[in-house]
C-alpha cells in the first residue's frame, strides 16, 4: 500500500521485451536501498523489484499492466515517479493508494496560476471522481476539482511540480489514474444487485 507521496524521481535506463512482459531498468537515488521482492510504485503502478545493482533496479510489467497503464509510452530517459510502500508505523500524508491503475487520462490543459499550476485531465470513460475528493495521478495523491463526467482538474504547488514528473507533462500527455479505493468499494456496494 502507498500514500501517493512521491519519494523521488527515477530515470528509465533500459527497456527490454521478454515475451509478453516488459522489463524496466530504473536508476534513482533509492535504487540501492531497495530489496528484491519489494513493491515500489512507478508512476502509480505497483511493481515488484526483481534485481538491484549499481544504483539501478529492475521491475517487470506483465501484459495486463501494459494495457491498463501508460507504461508503454515510457522511453529510455523518461522520468518516473517512485514511492516505496508505506511502513506500518507511517503517516498517511496522502490517501490510501494501492498501485493498481484503473484507467488513463489525457492532459487537456496546463495553466500557469502565478505560483501554482492548474492541470486539466480528460478520462477515457466516466470515472469515480468527486469534487474535492482524492485521486492518484501518475502515483501522486491529489485533490480533484472542476469535476465533470469525464473531466477533472488538479492544482500543483511548486514543490510537487519540481519533485515529480509533472514538469515533464504537456497538453496531450497520457497519465495513469487510480480512483480512491473507498469510493470504489462504496460504488460496488451501492450498485450491487
PDB file of C-alpha atoms in Angstrom:
ATOM      1  CA  UNK A   1       0.000   0.000   0.000  1.00  0.00           C
ATOM      2  CA  UNK A   2       1.144   3.528  -0.826  1.00  0.00           C
ATOM      3  CA  UNK A   3       0.058   7.056   0.073  1.00  0.00           C
ATOM      4  CA  UNK A   4       0.685   8.899  -3.188  1.00  0.00           C
ATOM      5  CA  UNK A   5       3.529  10.968  -1.756  1.00  0.00           C
ATOM      6  CA  UNK A   6       6.348  10.634  -4.297  1.00  0.00           C
ATOM      7  CA  UNK A   7       9.698   9.882  -2.698  1.00  0.00           C
ATOM      8  CA  UNK A   8      11.947  10.582  -5.667  1.00  0.00           C
ATOM      9  CA  UNK A   9      12.032  10.613  -9.457  1.00  0.00           C
ATOM     10  CA  UNK A  10      13.887   7.844 -11.265  1.00  0.00           C
ATOM     11  CA  UNK A  11      15.137   7.611 -14.836  1.00  0.00           C
ATOM     12  CA  UNK A  12      14.429   4.788 -17.283  1.00  0.00           C
ATOM     13  CA  UNK A  13      17.838   3.436 -18.305  1.00  0.00           C
ATOM     14  CA  UNK A  14      16.729   0.469 -20.385  1.00  0.00           C
ATOM     15  CA  UNK A  15      13.554  -1.268 -21.598  1.00  0.00           C
ATOM     16  CA  UNK A  16      13.622  -4.944 -22.574  1.00  0.00           C
ATOM     17  CA  UNK A  17      10.846  -7.035 -24.089  1.00  0.00           C
ATOM     18  CA  UNK A  18      10.693 -10.546 -22.605  1.00  0.00           C
ATOM     19  CA  UNK A  19       7.878 -12.452 -24.288  1.00  0.00           C
ATOM     20  CA  UNK A  20       4.683 -10.619 -23.336  1.00  0.00           C
ATOM     21  CA  UNK A  21       6.428  -8.975 -20.356  1.00  0.00           C
ATOM     22  CA  UNK A  22       8.433  -5.767 -20.341  1.00  0.00           C
ATOM     23  CA  UNK A  23      11.433  -5.271 -18.054  1.00  0.00           C
ATOM     24  CA  UNK A  24      12.309  -1.730 -16.988  1.00  0.00           C
ATOM     25  CA  UNK A  25      15.722  -0.826 -15.594  1.00  0.00           C
ATOM     26  CA  UNK A  26      15.456   2.328 -13.478  1.00  0.00           C
ATOM     27  CA  UNK A  27      18.189   4.427 -11.856  1.00  0.00           C
ATOM     28  CA  UNK A  28      17.319   6.526  -8.815  1.00  0.00           C
ATOM     29  CA  UNK A  29      18.576   7.831  -5.501  1.00  0.00           C
ATOM     30  CA  UNK A  30      16.739   4.986  -3.698  1.00  0.00           C
ATOM     31  CA  UNK A  31      17.542   2.082  -6.037  1.00  0.00           C
ATOM     32  CA  UNK A  32      20.471   0.801  -3.932  1.00  0.00           C
ATOM     33  CA  UNK A  33      18.232   0.783  -0.834  1.00  0.00           C
ATOM     34  CA  UNK A  34      15.605  -1.447  -2.465  1.00  0.00           C
ATOM     35  CA  UNK A  35      15.365  -5.182  -1.930  1.00  0.00           C
ATOM     36  CA  UNK A  36      14.368  -7.951  -4.303  1.00  0.00           C
ATOM     37  CA  UNK A  37      10.622  -8.722  -3.912  1.00  0.00           C
ATOM     38  CA  UNK A  38       9.870  -5.205  -2.625  1.00  0.00           C
ATOM     39  CA  UNK A  39       6.827  -3.396  -4.033  1.00  0.00           C
ATOM     40  CA  UNK A  40       7.524   0.049  -5.475  1.00  0.00           C
ATOM     41  CA  UNK A  41       5.115   2.444  -7.161  1.00  0.00           C
ATOM     42  CA  UNK A  42       6.335   3.550 -10.616  1.00  0.00           C
ATOM     43  CA  UNK A  43       4.099   6.388 -11.899  1.00  0.00           C
ATOM     44  CA  UNK A  44       1.362   4.892  -9.730  1.00  0.00           C
ATOM     45  CA  UNK A  45       1.869   1.288 -10.867  1.00  0.00           C
ATOM     46  CA  UNK A  46       2.856  -1.184  -8.155  1.00  0.00           C
ATOM     47  CA  UNK A  47       5.684  -3.366  -9.461  1.00  0.00           C
ATOM     48  CA  UNK A  48       7.989  -5.869  -7.796  1.00  0.00           C
ATOM     49  CA  UNK A  49      11.735  -5.274  -7.699  1.00  0.00           C
ATOM     50  CA  UNK A  50      13.492  -8.244  -9.338  1.00  0.00           C
ATOM     51  CA  UNK A  51      17.120  -7.089  -9.217  1.00  0.00           C
ATOM     52  CA  UNK A  52      19.212  -4.305  -7.654  1.00  0.00           C
ATOM     53  CA  UNK A  53      22.735  -3.327  -8.762  1.00  0.00           C
ATOM     54  CA  UNK A  54      24.912  -0.224  -9.142  1.00  0.00           C
ATOM     55  CA  UNK A  55      22.289   2.426  -8.439  1.00  0.00           C
ATOM     56  CA  UNK A  56      19.646   0.710 -10.575  1.00  0.00           C
ATOM     57  CA  UNK A  57      16.697  -1.581 -10.001  1.00  0.00           C
ATOM     58  CA  UNK A  58      14.774  -3.892 -12.326  1.00  0.00           C
ATOM     59  CA  UNK A  59      10.989  -4.337 -12.454  1.00  0.00           C
ATOM     60  CA  UNK A  60       8.740  -6.331 -14.780  1.00  0.00           C
ATOM     61  CA  UNK A  61       5.323  -5.325 -16.134  1.00  0.00           C
ATOM     62  CA  UNK A  62       3.005  -8.039 -17.422  1.00  0.00           C
ATOM     63  CA  UNK A  63       0.805  -7.586 -20.485  1.00  0.00           C
ATOM     64  CA  UNK A  64      -2.276  -6.680 -18.379  1.00  0.00           C
ATOM     65  CA  UNK A  65      -0.314  -3.871 -16.668  1.00  0.00           C
ATOM     66  CA  UNK A  66       0.967  -2.577 -20.005  1.00  0.00           C
ATOM     67  CA  UNK A  67      -2.590  -2.465 -21.420  1.00  0.00           C
ATOM     68  CA  UNK A  68      -4.145  -0.724 -18.381  1.00  0.00           C
ATOM     69  CA  UNK A  69      -1.430   1.889 -17.834  1.00  0.00           C
ATOM     70  CA  UNK A  70       0.733   4.304 -19.816  1.00  0.00           C
ATOM     71  CA  UNK A  71       3.955   2.389 -19.052  1.00  0.00           C
ATOM     72  CA  UNK A  72       4.126   1.520 -22.762  1.00  0.00           C
ATOM     73  CA  UNK A  73       4.765   5.200 -23.521  1.00  0.00           C
ATOM     74  CA  UNK A  74       7.941   5.253 -21.415  1.00  0.00           C
ATOM     75  CA  UNK A  75      11.207   5.596 -23.319  1.00  0.00           C
ATOM     76  CA  UNK A  76      14.846   5.427 -22.300  1.00  0.00           C
ATOM     77  CA  UNK A  77      15.427   8.698 -20.445  1.00  0.00           C
ATOM     78  CA  UNK A  78      11.801   9.078 -19.250  1.00  0.00           C
ATOM     79  CA  UNK A  79      11.319  10.244 -15.675  1.00  0.00           C
ATOM     80  CA  UNK A  80       9.300   8.022 -13.348  1.00  0.00           C
ATOM     81  CA  UNK A  81       7.709   8.976 -10.012  1.00  0.00           C
ATOM     82  CA  UNK A  82       8.810   6.476  -7.338  1.00  0.00           C
ATOM     83  CA  UNK A  83       7.345   5.649  -3.924  1.00  0.00           C
ATOM     84  CA  UNK A  84       8.207   2.738  -1.666  1.00  0.00           C
ATOM     85  CA  UNK A  85       5.275   1.104   0.111  1.00  0.00           C
ATOM     86  CA  UNK A  86       4.184   2.564   3.411  1.00  0.00           C
ATOM     87  CA  UNK A  87       5.598   1.220   6.661  1.00  0.00           C
ATOM     88  CA  UNK A  88       3.015   0.024   9.178  1.00  0.00           C
ATOM     89  CA  UNK A  89       4.050   2.789  11.586  1.00  0.00           C
ATOM     90  CA  UNK A  90       3.983   5.546   8.936  1.00  0.00           C
ATOM     91  CA  UNK A  91       1.735   8.545   8.470  1.00  0.00           C
ATOM     92  CA  UNK A  92      -0.914   8.859   5.756  1.00  0.00           C
ATOM     93  CA  UNK A  93       0.246  12.126   4.234  1.00  0.00           C
ATOM     94  CA  UNK A  94      -1.745  11.463   1.045  1.00  0.00           C
ATOM     95  CA  UNK A  95      -4.532   8.877   0.807  1.00  0.00           C
ATOM     96  CA  UNK A  96      -4.773   5.075   0.506  1.00  0.00           C
ATOM     97  CA  UNK A  97      -3.201   4.130  -2.835  1.00  0.00           C
ATOM     98  CA  UNK A  98      -2.887   0.513  -3.975  1.00  0.00           C
ATOM     99  CA  UNK A  99      -0.763   0.984  -7.065  1.00  0.00           C
ATOM    100  CA  UNK A 100      -3.474  -0.651  -9.180  1.00  0.00           C
ATOM    101  CA  UNK A 101      -4.176   1.638 -12.131  1.00  0.00           C
ATOM    102  CA  UNK A 102      -7.879   1.904 -13.022  1.00  0.00           C
ATOM    103  CA  UNK A 103      -7.579   3.821 -16.284  1.00  0.00           C
ATOM    104  CA  UNK A 104      -5.594   6.510 -18.040  1.00  0.00           C
ATOM    105  CA  UNK A 105      -6.318  10.165 -18.771  1.00  0.00           C
ATOM    106  CA  UNK A 106      -5.025  12.785 -21.179  1.00  0.00           C
ATOM    107  CA  UNK A 107      -3.778  16.246 -20.200  1.00  0.00           C
ATOM    108  CA  UNK A 108      -6.124  18.781 -21.821  1.00  0.00           C
ATOM    109  CA  UNK A 109      -4.847  21.997 -20.269  1.00  0.00           C
ATOM    110  CA  UNK A 110      -1.966  23.384 -18.262  1.00  0.00           C
ATOM    111  CA  UNK A 111      -2.453  26.849 -16.835  1.00  0.00           C
ATOM    112  CA  UNK A 112       0.230  28.828 -15.020  1.00  0.00           C
ATOM    113  CA  UNK A 113      -1.527  30.316 -11.992  1.00  0.00           C
ATOM    114  CA  UNK A 114       1.392  32.588 -10.948  1.00  0.00           C
ATOM    115  CA  UNK A 115       2.736  30.384  -8.162  1.00  0.00           C
ATOM    116  CA  UNK A 116       0.999  27.114  -8.928  1.00  0.00           C
ATOM    117  CA  UNK A 117      -0.303  25.253 -11.977  1.00  0.00           C
ATOM    118  CA  UNK A 118      -3.754  24.018 -12.927  1.00  0.00           C
ATOM    119  CA  UNK A 119      -3.777  20.750 -14.876  1.00  0.00           C
ATOM    120  CA  UNK A 120      -6.959  19.560 -16.593  1.00  0.00           C
ATOM    121  CA  UNK A 121      -7.473  15.892 -17.472  1.00  0.00           C
ATOM    122  CA  UNK A 122      -9.909  14.049 -19.722  1.00  0.00           C
ATOM    123  CA  UNK A 123     -10.713  10.484 -18.684  1.00  0.00           C
ATOM    124  CA  UNK A 124     -11.180   7.695 -21.238  1.00  0.00           C
ATOM    125  CA  UNK A 125     -14.517   6.865 -19.636  1.00  0.00           C
ATOM    126  CA  UNK A 126     -16.615   8.228 -16.782  1.00  0.00           C
ATOM    127  CA  UNK A 127     -14.833   7.529 -13.518  1.00  0.00           C
ATOM    128  CA  UNK A 128     -15.263   7.621  -9.765  1.00  0.00           C
ATOM    129  CA  UNK A 129     -14.194  11.224  -9.300  1.00  0.00           C
ATOM    130  CA  UNK A 130     -15.861  13.562  -6.820  1.00  0.00           C
ATOM    131  CA  UNK A 131     -15.417  17.276  -6.198  1.00  0.00           C
ATOM    132  CA  UNK A 132     -12.690  17.792  -3.547  1.00  0.00           C
ATOM    133  CA  UNK A 133     -12.076  14.023  -3.484  1.00  0.00           C
ATOM    134  CA  UNK A 134      -8.756  12.196  -3.700  1.00  0.00           C
ATOM    135  CA  UNK A 135      -7.280  10.841  -6.906  1.00  0.00           C
ATOM    136  CA  UNK A 136      -3.902   9.355  -7.779  1.00  0.00           C
ATOM    137  CA  UNK A 137      -2.295  10.734 -10.967  1.00  0.00           C
ATOM    138  CA  UNK A 138       1.000   9.066 -12.003  1.00  0.00           C
ATOM    139  CA  UNK A 139       1.393   7.924  -8.405  1.00  0.00           C
ATOM    140  CA  UNK A 140       0.719  11.344  -6.854  1.00  0.00           C
ATOM    141  CA  UNK A 141      -2.078  11.856  -4.321  1.00  0.00           C
ATOM    142  CA  UNK A 142      -4.054  14.920  -5.423  1.00  0.00           C
ATOM    143  CA  UNK A 143      -7.400  16.641  -4.820  1.00  0.00           C
ATOM    144  CA  UNK A 144      -9.897  16.968  -7.707  1.00  0.00           C
ATOM    145  CA  UNK A 145     -11.993  19.985  -8.572  1.00  0.00           C
ATOM    146  CA  UNK A 146     -13.984  21.228 -11.610  1.00  0.00           C
ATOM    147  CA  UNK A 147     -15.272  17.641 -11.824  1.00  0.00           C
ATOM    148  CA  UNK A 148     -17.445  16.666 -14.789  1.00  0.00           C
ATOM    149  CA  UNK A 149     -18.373  13.211 -16.152  1.00  0.00           C
ATOM    150  CA  UNK A 150     -15.050  12.663 -17.935  1.00  0.00           C
ATOM    151  CA  UNK A 151     -13.042  15.685 -16.766  1.00  0.00           C
ATOM    152  CA  UNK A 152     -11.328  16.961 -13.624  1.00  0.00           C
ATOM    153  CA  UNK A 153      -8.665  19.480 -12.625  1.00  0.00           C
ATOM    154  CA  UNK A 154      -5.908  19.432 -10.019  1.00  0.00           C
ATOM    155  CA  UNK A 155      -3.728  22.214  -8.658  1.00  0.00           C
ATOM    156  CA  UNK A 156       0.017  21.596  -8.469  1.00  0.00           C
ATOM    157  CA  UNK A 157       2.166  23.515  -5.999  1.00  0.00           C
ATOM    158  CA  UNK A 158       5.785  24.379  -6.868  1.00  0.00           C
ATOM    159  CA  UNK A 159       7.233  21.592  -4.666  1.00  0.00           C
ATOM    160  CA  UNK A 160       5.186  18.906  -6.436  1.00  0.00           C
ATOM    161  CA  UNK A 161       5.959  20.410  -9.845  1.00  0.00           C
ATOM    162  CA  UNK A 162       9.708  20.401  -9.154  1.00  0.00           C
ATOM    163  CA  UNK A 163       9.954  16.999  -7.399  1.00  0.00           C
ATOM    164  CA  UNK A 164       7.762  14.800  -9.638  1.00  0.00           C
ATOM    165  CA  UNK A 165       7.441  14.224 -13.359  1.00  0.00           C
ATOM    166  CA  UNK A 166       4.545  16.709 -13.594  1.00  0.00           C
ATOM    167  CA  UNK A 167       7.095  19.158 -15.010  1.00  0.00           C
ATOM    168  CA  UNK A 168       7.503  16.784 -17.990  1.00  0.00           C
ATOM    169  CA  UNK A 169       3.778  16.730 -18.884  1.00  0.00           C
ATOM    170  CA  UNK A 170       2.386  18.660 -21.840  1.00  0.00           C
ATOM    171  CA  UNK A 171      -1.078  19.003 -23.335  1.00  0.00           C
ATOM    172  CA  UNK A 172      -1.754  15.613 -24.936  1.00  0.00           C
ATOM    173  CA  UNK A 173       0.403  13.631 -22.465  1.00  0.00           C
ATOM    174  CA  UNK A 174      -1.173  10.486 -21.002  1.00  0.00           C
ATOM    175  CA  UNK A 175      -1.119   9.653 -17.276  1.00  0.00           C
ATOM    176  CA  UNK A 176      -2.058   6.729 -15.032  1.00  0.00           C
ATOM    177  CA  UNK A 177      -5.171   7.158 -12.870  1.00  0.00           C
ATOM    178  CA  UNK A 178      -6.173   5.293  -9.720  1.00  0.00           C
ATOM    179  CA  UNK A 179      -9.529   6.227  -8.190  1.00  0.00           C
ATOM    180  CA  UNK A 180      -9.990   6.379  -4.425  1.00  0.00           C
ATOM    181  CA  UNK A 181     -10.362   2.826  -3.025  1.00  0.00           C
ATOM    182  CA  UNK A 182     -13.042   3.854  -0.526  1.00  0.00           C
ATOM    183  CA  UNK A 183     -15.118   5.343  -3.350  1.00  0.00           C
ATOM    184  CA  UNK A 184     -14.658   2.162  -5.395  1.00  0.00           C
ATOM    185  CA  UNK A 185     -15.926  -0.044  -2.539  1.00  0.00           C
ATOM    186  CA  UNK A 186     -18.918   2.244  -1.894  1.00  0.00           C
ATOM    187  CA  UNK A 187     -19.738   2.234  -5.618  1.00  0.00           C
ATOM    188  CA  UNK A 188     -19.763  -1.594  -5.692  1.00  0.00           C
ATOM    189  CA  UNK A 189     -21.879  -1.893  -2.529  1.00  0.00           C
ATOM    190  CA  UNK A 190     -24.457   0.686  -3.669  1.00  0.00           C
ATOM    191  CA  UNK A 191     -24.753  -0.856  -7.137  1.00  0.00           C
ATOM    192  CA  UNK A 192     -24.839  -4.492  -6.004  1.00  0.00           C
ATOM    193  CA  UNK A 193     -27.990  -6.287  -7.174  1.00  0.00           C
TER     194      UNK A 193
END
